[in-house]
Short mmCIF file of C-alpha atoms in Angstrom, two decimals:
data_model
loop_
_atom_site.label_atom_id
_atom_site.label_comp_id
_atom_site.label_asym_id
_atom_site.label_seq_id
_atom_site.Cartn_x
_atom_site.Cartn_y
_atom_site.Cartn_z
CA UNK A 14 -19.38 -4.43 -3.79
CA UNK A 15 -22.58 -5.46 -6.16
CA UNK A 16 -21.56 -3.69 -8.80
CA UNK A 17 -22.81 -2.81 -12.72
CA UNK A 18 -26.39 -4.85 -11.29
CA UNK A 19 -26.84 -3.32 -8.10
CA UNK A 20 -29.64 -1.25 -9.00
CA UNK A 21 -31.86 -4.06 -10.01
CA UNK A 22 -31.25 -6.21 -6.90
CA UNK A 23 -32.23 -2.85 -5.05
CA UNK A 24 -35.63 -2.39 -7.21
CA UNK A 25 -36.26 -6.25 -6.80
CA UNK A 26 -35.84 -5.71 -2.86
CA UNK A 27 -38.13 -2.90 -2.66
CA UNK A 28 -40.65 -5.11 -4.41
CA UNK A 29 -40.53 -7.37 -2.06
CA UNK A 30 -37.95 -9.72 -3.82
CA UNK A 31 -36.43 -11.73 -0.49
CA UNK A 32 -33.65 -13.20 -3.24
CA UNK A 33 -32.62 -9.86 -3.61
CA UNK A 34 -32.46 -8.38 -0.56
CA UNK A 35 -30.16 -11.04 0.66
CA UNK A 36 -28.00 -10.30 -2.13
CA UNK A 37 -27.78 -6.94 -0.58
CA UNK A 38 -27.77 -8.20 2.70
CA UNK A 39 -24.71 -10.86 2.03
CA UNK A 40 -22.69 -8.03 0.27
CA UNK A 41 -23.10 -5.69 2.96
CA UNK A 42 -23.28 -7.77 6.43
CA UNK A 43 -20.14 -8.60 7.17
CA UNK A 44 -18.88 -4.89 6.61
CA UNK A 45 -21.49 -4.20 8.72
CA UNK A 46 -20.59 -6.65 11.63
CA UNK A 47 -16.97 -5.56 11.79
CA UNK A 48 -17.72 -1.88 11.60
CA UNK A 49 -19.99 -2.60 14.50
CA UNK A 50 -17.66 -4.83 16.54
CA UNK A 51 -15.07 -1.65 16.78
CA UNK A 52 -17.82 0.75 17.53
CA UNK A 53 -20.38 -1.57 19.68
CA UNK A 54 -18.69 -4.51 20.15
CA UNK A 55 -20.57 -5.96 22.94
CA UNK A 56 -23.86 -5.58 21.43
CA UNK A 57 -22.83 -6.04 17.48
CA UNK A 58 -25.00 -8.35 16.42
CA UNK A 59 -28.31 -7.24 18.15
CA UNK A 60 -27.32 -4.13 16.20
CA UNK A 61 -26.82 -5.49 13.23
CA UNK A 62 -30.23 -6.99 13.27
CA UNK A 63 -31.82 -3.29 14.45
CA UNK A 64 -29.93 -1.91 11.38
CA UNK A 65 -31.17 -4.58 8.82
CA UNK A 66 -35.04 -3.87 10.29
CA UNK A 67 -34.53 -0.31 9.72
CA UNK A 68 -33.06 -0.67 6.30
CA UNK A 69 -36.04 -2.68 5.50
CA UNK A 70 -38.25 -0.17 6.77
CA UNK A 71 -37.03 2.61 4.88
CA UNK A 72 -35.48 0.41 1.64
CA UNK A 73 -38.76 2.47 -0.37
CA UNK A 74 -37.78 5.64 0.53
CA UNK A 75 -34.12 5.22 -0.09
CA UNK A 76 -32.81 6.95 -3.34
CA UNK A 77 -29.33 6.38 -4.55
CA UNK A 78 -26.86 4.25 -5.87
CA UNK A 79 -24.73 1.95 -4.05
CA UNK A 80 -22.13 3.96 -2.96
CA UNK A 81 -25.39 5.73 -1.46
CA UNK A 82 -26.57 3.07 -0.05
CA UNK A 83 -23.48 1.69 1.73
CA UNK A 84 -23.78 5.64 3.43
CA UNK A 85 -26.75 5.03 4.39
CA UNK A 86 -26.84 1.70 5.98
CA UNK A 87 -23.49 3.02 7.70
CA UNK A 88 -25.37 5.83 8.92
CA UNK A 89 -27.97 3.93 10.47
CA UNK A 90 -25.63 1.56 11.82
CA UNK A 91 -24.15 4.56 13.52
CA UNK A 92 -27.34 5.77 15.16
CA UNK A 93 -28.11 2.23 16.43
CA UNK A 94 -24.34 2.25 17.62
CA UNK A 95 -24.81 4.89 19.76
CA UNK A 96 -28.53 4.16 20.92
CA UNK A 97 -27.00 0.67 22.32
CA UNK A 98 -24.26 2.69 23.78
CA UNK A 99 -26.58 4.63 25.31
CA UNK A 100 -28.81 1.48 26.66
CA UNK A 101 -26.08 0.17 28.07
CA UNK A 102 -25.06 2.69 29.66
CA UNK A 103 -28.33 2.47 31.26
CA UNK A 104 -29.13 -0.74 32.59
CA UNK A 105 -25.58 -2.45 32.34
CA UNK A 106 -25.24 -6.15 31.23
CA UNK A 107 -22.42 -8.80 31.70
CA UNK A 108 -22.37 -10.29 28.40
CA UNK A 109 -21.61 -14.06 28.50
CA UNK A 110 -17.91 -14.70 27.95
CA UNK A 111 -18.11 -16.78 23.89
CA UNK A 112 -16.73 -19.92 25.63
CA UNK A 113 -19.73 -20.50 27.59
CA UNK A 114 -21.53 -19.96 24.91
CA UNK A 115 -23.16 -23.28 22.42
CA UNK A 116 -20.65 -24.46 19.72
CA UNK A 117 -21.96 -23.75 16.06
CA UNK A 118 -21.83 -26.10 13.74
CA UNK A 119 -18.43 -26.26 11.78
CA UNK A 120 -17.99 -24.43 8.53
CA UNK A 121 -15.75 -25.77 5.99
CA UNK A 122 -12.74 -24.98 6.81
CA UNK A 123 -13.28 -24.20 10.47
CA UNK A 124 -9.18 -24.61 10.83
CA UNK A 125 -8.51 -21.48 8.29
CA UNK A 126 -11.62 -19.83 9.28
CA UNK A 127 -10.63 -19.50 12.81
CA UNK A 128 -7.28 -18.04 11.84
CA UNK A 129 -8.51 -15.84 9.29
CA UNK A 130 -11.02 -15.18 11.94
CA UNK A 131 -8.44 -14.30 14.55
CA UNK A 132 -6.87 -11.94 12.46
CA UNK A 133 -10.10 -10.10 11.79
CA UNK A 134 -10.60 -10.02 15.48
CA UNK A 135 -7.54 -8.95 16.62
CA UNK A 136 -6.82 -6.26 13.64
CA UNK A 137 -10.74 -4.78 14.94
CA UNK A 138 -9.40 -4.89 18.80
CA UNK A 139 -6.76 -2.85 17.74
CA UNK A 140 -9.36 -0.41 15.63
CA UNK A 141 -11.71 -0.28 18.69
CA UNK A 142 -8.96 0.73 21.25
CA UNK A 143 -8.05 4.29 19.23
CA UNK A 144 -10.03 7.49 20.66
CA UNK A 145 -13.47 6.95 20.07
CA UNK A 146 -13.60 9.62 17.56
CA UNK A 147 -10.48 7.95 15.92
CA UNK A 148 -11.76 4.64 15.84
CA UNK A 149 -15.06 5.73 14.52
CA UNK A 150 -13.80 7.58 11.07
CA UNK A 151 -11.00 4.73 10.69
CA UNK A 152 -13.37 1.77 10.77
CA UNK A 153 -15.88 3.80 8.14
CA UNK A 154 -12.85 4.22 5.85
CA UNK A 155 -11.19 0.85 6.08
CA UNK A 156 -14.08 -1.58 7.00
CA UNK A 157 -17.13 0.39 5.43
CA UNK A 158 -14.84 1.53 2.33
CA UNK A 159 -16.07 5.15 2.45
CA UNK A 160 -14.13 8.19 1.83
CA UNK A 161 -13.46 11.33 3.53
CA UNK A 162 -16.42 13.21 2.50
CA UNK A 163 -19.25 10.22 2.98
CA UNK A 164 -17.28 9.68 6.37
CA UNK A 165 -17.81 13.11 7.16
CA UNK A 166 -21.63 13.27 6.35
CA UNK A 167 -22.03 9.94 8.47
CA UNK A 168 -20.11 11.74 11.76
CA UNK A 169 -20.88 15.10 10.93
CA UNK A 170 -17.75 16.64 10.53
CA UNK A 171 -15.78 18.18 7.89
CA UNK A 172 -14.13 16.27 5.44
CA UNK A 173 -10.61 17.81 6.68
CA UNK A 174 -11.23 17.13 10.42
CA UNK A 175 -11.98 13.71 9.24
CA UNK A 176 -8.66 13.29 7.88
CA UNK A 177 -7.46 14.69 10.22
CA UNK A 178 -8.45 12.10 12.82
CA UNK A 179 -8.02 8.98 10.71
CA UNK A 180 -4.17 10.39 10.47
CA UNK A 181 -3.54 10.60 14.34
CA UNK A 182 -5.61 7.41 14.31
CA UNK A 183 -2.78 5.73 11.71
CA UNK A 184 0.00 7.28 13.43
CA UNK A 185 -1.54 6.12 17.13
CA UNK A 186 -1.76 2.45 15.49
CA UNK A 187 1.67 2.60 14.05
CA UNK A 188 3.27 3.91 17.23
CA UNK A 189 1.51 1.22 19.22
CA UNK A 190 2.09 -1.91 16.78
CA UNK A 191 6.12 -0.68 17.00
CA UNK A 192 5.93 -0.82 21.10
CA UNK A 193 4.28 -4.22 21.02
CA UNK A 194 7.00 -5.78 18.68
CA UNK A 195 9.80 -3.61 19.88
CA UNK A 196 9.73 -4.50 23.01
CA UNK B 15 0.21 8.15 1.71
CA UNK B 16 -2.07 8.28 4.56
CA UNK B 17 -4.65 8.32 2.55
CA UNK B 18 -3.89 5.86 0.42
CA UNK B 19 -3.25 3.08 3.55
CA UNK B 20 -6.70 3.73 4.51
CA UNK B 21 -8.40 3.34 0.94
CA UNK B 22 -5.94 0.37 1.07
CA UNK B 23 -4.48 1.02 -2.63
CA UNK B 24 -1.09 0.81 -1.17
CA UNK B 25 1.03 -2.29 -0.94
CA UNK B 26 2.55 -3.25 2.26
CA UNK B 27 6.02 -2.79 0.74
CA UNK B 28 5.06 0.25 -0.24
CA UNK B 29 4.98 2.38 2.99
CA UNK B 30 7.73 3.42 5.40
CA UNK B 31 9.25 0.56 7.61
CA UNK B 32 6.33 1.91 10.54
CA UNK B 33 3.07 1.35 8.81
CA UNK B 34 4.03 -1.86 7.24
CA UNK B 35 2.38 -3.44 10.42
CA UNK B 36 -0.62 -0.63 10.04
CA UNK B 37 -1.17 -1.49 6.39
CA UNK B 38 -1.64 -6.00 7.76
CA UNK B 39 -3.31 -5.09 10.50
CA UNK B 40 -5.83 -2.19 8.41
CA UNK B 41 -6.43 -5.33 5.80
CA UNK B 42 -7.13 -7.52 8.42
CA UNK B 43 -9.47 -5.42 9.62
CA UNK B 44 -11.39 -5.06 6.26
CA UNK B 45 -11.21 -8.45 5.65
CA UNK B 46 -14.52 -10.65 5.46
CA UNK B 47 -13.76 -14.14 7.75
CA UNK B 48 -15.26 -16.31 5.61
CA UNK B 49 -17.27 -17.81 8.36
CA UNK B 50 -20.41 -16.02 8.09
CA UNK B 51 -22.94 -16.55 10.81
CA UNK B 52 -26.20 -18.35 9.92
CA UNK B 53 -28.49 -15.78 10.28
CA UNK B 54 -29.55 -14.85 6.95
CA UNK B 55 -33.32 -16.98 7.40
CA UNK B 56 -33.82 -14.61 10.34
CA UNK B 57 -32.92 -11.59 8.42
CA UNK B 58 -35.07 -12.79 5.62
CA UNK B 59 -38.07 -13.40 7.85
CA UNK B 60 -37.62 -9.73 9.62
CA UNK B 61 -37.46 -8.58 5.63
CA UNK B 62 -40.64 -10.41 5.06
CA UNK B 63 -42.56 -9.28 7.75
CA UNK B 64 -41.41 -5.71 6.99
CA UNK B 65 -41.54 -4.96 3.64
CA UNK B 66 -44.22 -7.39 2.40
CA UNK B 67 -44.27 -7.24 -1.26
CA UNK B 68 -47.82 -5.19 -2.67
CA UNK B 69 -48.65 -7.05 -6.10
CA UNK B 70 -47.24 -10.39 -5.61
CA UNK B 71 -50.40 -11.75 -7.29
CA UNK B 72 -49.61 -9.86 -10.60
CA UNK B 73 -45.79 -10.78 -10.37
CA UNK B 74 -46.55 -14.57 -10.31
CA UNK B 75 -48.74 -14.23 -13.10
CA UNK B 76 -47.46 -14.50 -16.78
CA UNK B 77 -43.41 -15.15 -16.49
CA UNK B 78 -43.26 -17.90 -13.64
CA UNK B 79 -46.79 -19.42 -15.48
CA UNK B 80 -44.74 -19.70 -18.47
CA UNK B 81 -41.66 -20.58 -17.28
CA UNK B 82 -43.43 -23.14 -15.59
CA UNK B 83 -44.44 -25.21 -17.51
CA UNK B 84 -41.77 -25.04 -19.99
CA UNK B 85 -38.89 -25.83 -17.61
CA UNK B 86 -40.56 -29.18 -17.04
CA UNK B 87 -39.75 -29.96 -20.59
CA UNK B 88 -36.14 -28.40 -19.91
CA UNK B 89 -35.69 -30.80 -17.15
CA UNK B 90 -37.22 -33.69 -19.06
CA UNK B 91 -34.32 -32.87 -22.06
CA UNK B 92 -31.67 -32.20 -19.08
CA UNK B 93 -28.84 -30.53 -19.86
CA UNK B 94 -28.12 -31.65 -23.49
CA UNK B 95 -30.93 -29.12 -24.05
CA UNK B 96 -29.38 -26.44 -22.21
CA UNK B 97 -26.85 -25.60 -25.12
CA UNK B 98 -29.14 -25.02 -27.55
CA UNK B 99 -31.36 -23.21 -25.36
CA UNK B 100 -28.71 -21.06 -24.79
CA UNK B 101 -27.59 -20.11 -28.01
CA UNK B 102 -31.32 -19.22 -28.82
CA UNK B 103 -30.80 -17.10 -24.92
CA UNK B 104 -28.14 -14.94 -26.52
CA UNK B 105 -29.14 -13.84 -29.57
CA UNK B 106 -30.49 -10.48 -30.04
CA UNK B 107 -33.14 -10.62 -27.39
CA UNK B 108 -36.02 -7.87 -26.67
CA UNK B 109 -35.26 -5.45 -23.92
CA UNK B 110 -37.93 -7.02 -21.38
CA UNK B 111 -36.64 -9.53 -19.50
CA UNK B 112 -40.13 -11.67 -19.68
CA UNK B 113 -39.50 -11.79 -23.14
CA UNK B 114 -36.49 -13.12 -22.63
CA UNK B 115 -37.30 -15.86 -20.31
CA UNK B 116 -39.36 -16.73 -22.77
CA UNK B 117 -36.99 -16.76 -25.54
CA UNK B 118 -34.68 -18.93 -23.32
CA UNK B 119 -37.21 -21.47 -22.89
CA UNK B 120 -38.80 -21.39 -25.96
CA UNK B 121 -35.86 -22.87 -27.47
CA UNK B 122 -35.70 -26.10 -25.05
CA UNK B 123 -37.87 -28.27 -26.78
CA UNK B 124 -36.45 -27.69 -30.35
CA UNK B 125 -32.91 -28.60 -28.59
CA UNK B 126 -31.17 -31.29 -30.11
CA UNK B 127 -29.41 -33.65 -28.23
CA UNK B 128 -24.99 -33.03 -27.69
CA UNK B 129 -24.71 -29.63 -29.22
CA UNK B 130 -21.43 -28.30 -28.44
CA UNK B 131 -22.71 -26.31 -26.01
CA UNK B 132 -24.15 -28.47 -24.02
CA UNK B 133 -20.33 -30.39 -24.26
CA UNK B 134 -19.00 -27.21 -22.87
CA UNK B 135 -21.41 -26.69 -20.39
CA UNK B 136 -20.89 -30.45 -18.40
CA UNK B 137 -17.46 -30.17 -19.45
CA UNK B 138 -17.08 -27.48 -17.03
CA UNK B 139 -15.37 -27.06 -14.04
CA UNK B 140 -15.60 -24.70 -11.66
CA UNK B 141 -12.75 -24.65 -10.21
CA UNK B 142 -10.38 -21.65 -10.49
CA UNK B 143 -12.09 -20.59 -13.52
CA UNK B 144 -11.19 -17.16 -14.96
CA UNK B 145 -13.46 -14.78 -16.38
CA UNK B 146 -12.39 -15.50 -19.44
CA UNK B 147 -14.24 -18.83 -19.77
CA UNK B 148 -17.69 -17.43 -19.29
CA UNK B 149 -18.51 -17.49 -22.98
CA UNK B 150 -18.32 -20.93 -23.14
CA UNK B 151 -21.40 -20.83 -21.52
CA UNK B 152 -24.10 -18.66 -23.66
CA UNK B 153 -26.77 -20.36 -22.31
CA UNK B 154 -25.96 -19.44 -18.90
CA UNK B 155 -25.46 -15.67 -20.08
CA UNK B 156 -29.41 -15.49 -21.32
CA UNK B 157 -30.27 -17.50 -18.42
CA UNK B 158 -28.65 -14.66 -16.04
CA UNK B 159 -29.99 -11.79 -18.21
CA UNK B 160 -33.29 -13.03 -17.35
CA UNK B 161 -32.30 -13.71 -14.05
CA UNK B 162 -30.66 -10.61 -13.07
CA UNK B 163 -31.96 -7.77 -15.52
CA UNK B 164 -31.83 -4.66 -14.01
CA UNK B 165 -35.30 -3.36 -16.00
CA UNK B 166 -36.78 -3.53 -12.68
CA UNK B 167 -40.13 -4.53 -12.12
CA UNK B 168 -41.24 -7.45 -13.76
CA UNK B 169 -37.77 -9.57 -14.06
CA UNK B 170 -36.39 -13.04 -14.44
CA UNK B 171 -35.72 -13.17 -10.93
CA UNK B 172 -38.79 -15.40 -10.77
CA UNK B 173 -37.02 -18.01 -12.84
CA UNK B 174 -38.54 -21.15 -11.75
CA UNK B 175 -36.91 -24.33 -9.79
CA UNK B 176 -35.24 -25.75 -12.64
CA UNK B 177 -34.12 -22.78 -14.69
CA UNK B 178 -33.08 -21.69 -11.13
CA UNK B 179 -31.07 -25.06 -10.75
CA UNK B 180 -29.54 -24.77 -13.87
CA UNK B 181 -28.04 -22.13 -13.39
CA UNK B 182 -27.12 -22.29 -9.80
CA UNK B 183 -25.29 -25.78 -10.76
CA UNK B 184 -22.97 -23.56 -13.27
CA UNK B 185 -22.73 -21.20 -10.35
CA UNK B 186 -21.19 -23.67 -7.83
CA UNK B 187 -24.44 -23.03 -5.58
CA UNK B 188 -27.43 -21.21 -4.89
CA UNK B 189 -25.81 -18.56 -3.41
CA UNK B 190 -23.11 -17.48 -5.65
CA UNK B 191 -26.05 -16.93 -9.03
CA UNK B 192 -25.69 -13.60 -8.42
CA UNK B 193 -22.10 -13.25 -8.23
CA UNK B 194 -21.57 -15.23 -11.10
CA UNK B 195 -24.04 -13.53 -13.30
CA UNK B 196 -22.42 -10.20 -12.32
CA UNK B 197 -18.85 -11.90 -13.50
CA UNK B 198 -20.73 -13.46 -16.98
CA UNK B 199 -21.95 -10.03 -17.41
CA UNK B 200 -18.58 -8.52 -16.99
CA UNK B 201 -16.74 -10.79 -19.01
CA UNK B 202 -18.95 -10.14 -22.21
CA UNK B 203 -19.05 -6.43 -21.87
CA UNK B 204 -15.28 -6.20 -20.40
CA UNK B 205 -12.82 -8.62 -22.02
CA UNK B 206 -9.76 -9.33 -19.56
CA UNK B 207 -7.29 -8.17 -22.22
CA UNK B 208 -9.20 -4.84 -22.84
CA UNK B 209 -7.79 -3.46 -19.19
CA UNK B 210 -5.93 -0.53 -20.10
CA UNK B 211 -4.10 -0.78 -16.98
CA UNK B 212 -2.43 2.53 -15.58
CA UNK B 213 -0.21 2.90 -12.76
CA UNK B 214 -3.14 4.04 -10.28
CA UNK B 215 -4.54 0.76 -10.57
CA UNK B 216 -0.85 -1.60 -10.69
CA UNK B 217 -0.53 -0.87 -6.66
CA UNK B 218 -4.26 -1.57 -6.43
CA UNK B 219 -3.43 -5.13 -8.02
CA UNK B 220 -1.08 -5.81 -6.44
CA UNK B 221 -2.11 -5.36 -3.08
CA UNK B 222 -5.03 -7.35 -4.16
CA UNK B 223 -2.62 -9.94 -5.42
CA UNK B 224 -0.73 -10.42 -2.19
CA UNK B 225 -4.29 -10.59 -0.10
CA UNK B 226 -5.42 -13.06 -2.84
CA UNK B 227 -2.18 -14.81 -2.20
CA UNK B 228 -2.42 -15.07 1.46
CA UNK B 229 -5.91 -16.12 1.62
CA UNK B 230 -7.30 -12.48 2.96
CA UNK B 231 -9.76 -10.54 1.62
CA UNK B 232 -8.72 -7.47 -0.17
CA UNK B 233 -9.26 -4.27 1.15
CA UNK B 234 -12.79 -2.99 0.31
CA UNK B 235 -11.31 0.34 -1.22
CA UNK B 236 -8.90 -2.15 -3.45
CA UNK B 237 -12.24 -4.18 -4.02
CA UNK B 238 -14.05 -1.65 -4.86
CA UNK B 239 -11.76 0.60 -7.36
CA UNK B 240 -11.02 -2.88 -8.88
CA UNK B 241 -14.40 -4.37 -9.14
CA UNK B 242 -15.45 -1.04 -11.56
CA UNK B 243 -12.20 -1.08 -13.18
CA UNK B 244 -12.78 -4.97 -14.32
CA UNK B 245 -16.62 -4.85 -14.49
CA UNK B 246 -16.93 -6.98 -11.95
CA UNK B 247 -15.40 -8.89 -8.46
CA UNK B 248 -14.69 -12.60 -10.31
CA UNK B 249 -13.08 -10.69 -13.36
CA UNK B 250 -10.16 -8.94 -11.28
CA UNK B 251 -7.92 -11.72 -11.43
CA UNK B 252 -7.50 -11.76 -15.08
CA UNK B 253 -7.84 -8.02 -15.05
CA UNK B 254 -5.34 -7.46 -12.78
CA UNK B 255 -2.77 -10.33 -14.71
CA UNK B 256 -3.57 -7.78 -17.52
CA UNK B 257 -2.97 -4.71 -15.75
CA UNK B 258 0.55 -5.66 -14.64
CA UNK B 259 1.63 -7.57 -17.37
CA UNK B 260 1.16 -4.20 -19.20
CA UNK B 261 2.66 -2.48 -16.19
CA UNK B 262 5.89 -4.25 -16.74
CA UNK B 263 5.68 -4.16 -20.87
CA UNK B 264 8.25 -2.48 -23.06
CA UNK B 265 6.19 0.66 -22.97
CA UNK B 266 7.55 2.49 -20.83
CA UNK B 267 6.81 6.04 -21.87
CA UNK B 268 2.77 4.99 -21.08
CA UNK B 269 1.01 8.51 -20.21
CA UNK B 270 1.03 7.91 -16.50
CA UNK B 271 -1.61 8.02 -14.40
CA UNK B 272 -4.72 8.14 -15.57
CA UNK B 273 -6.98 10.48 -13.86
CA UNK B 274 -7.59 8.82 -10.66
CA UNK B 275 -11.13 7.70 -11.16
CA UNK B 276 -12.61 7.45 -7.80
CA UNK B 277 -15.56 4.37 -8.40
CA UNK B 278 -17.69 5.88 -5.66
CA UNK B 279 -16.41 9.89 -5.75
CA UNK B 280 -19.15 11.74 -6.36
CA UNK B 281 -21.94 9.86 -5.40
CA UNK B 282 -25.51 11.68 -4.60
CA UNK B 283 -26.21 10.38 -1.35
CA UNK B 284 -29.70 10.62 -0.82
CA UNK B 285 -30.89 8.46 2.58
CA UNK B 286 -34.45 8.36 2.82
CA UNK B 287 -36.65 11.18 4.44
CA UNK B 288 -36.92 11.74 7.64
CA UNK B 289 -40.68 10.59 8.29
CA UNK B 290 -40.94 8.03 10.53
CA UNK B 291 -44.53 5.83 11.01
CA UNK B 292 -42.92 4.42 14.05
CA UNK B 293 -42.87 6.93 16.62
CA UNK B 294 -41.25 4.20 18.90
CA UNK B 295 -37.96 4.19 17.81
CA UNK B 296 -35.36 6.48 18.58
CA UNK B 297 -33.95 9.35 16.33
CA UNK B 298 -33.92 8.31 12.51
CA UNK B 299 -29.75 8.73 10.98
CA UNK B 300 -30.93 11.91 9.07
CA UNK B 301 -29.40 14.24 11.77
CA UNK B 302 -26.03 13.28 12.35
CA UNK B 303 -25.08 13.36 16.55
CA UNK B 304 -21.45 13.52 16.91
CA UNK B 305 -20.24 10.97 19.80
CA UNK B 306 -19.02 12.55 22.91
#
């Protein structure tokens, strides 16, 4: 969250103010990349990219606060979500497995990073094996920080169903976290 | 309860013996890894070639001009300057932010050198600084309501290399200005102590607590409830110390509750219109397609 100046970094991006637009962009991005890794995770990142071009395209037409703009950029991510979906369903790629893949450069703390990192990963894993439909309204709540009713406008459902199905998706977590322990 | 896991306002302890793994793994989940890829120059060239910015001749007109050529004598008077500068910066300053820029450097070449403020500037560290200290710093406060000033338009957002350098070395970097702007801001307009906590916001503190402790982010619900409760993300910790130091206080009989202010409740959503130029991509998010 921006916060009390969050409505001049948005007028300085739609001015064409690069500072601030990565202000917005750092705030919102990883949000952004996690939502997308339980809901697209094969193609996250070229999504995130097709969401950030889109918000750019439309930051001048886009009224609101930030709570309003979070819904937004959730709601495009959404669309983009289920366009790749869609693409892939269509001409199906074997993504490269990450190991073959160039090692970045190290961050600071690569050691905590890649624990803290794990955790992310495996916590989203979990997300992205609910019901679809489940996984969908828990990752806007928990990762995107929305509530029922922006949820609901995002997926097009009623505030109550999406309760509703970010319950059974709690209760389908909890029951599967207690068999993987329990056992 | 439910509920309350997913805004993640409840601590782990909190919740029956089932969902304490829900409530780690859910905070996981809405954690940020703090390795962030490095793709922020491509976003930022995508941004540029999108929204290219319409009167960038008139922007770089009068402020950066100005600024110009007074920050050389800023950097010429180095940071011994910057106190007195800075107590000019926060006096009662006109509501444009040019004219505040050029308050701020307007006072540099009157500055004398070892003010006190420019003592408490270098003497600062920025290591697990509170909110609290901020006012130590005035000149950094003008220098970010330049910076940052949410009159749109015409802002000190075009502060110039070494006004810019200034303040990013109080910062701790480039990158965290604006954070630390929003946290000066917050810590003149919302003094830690001030937090008049209520219970809503003691589970809310803690939980953030215990992620703080751990090293994890905080859920964003937690983040976001507590960043408008404190005024800001850097002034939670001392908000929260206040919140529960007054949640465990001899006042017990504390109205509880207060009305569960929801930061982002009733929020007018307005996306932009439909009306795409593009007629080559694919629907726009206006019409929302429910997933098979």
């Amino acid at each position: 969250m921006i916060g009390a100046g969050f409505g001049g970094y948005l007028a300085d991006a739609r001015d064409g103010d690069e500072y601030a637009f990565a202000v917005l962009w750092r705030d919102l991005n990883p949000a952004l990349l996690r939502f997308l890794r339980v809901v697209a995770p094969a193609t996250a990142e070229d999504t995130a990219a097709e969401v950030w071009l889109e918000v750019c395209r439309g930051l001048d037409r886009f009224r609101g606060d930030e709570a309003g703009f979070r819904s937004w950029v959730f709601t495009v991510a959404r669309m983009r979500a289920i366009d790749a979906a869609r693409q892939a369903a269509r001409r199906p790629v074997r993504p490269l497995p990450p190991d073959q893949l160039p090692d970045r450069p190290a961050a600071d703390d690569p050691a905590g990073a890649a624990v803290e990192a794990q955790a992310t990963r495996e916590a989203l894993a979990l997300i992205a094996a609910l019901p679809p439909d489940q996984a969908e309204v828990v990752a806007l709540r928990v990762i995107a920080g929305l509530d029922a009713a922006q949820v609901g406008e995002i997926v097009g459902k009623r505030p109550g169903t999406v309760r509703v199905l970010a319950h059974r998706g709690l209760r389908r977590l909890a029951q599967h976290l207690a068999e993987r322990t329990g056992v | 309860m439910a509920e309350r896991i997913l805004d993640g306002t409840v601590h782990e302890d909190d919740v029956p013996p089932g969902y304490r793994d829900v409530v780690r793994v859910l905070a996981s989940a809405a954690a940020s890894p703090s390795l962030v890829p490095p793709v922020e120059a491509a976003t930022l060239a995508t941004f540029r070639s999108v929204h290219r910015p319409v009167d960038a001749p008139r922007r770089r007109s009068v402020l950066s001009k100005l600024l110009g050529a007074k920050a050389v004598a800023a950097a010429v008077l180095g940071t011994a300057a910057v106190g007195t500068a800075a107590a000019a910066a926060t006096g009662t300053l006109p509501d444009a932010a040019q004219a505040k820029a050029h308050h701020i450097v307007a006072a540099v070449p009157d500055a004398k050198p070892a003010g006190h403020g420019a003592a408490a500037v270098t003497s600062r560290t920025r290591g697990g600084a509170g909110a609290s200290d901020h006012p130590a710093l005035p000149g950094v406060a003008g220098l970010c309501q330049a910076y940052g000033s949410g009159n749109g338009g015409e802002n000190g957002n075009r502060l110039d290399a070494t006004a810019f350098g200034r303040l990013a070395a109080a910062a701790g970097g480039a990158g965290k200005i604006g954070a630390y702007c929003r946290s000066v801001a917050a810590s003149a307009s919302h003094p830690a102590g001030s937090a008049a906590g209520g219970k809503d916001l003691s589970g809310a503190c803690r939980s953030w607590q215990a992620a703080d402790k751990d090293g994890r982010a905080p859920a964003a619900a937690v983040l976001a409830r507590l960043t408008t409760a404190a005024g800001g993300a850097d002034a939670i910790r001392p908000y929260c110390v206040a919140v529960l130091k007054e949640d465990k206080g001899p006042s017990a009989d504390r109205p509880s509750a207060a009305p569960s202010e929801s930061p982002r409740g009733n929020a007018p959503t307005a996306p932009p219109g439909n009306g795409h130029d593009q007629g080559d991509r694919p629907s726009h998010p206006a019409p929302p397609t429910p997933r098979g």
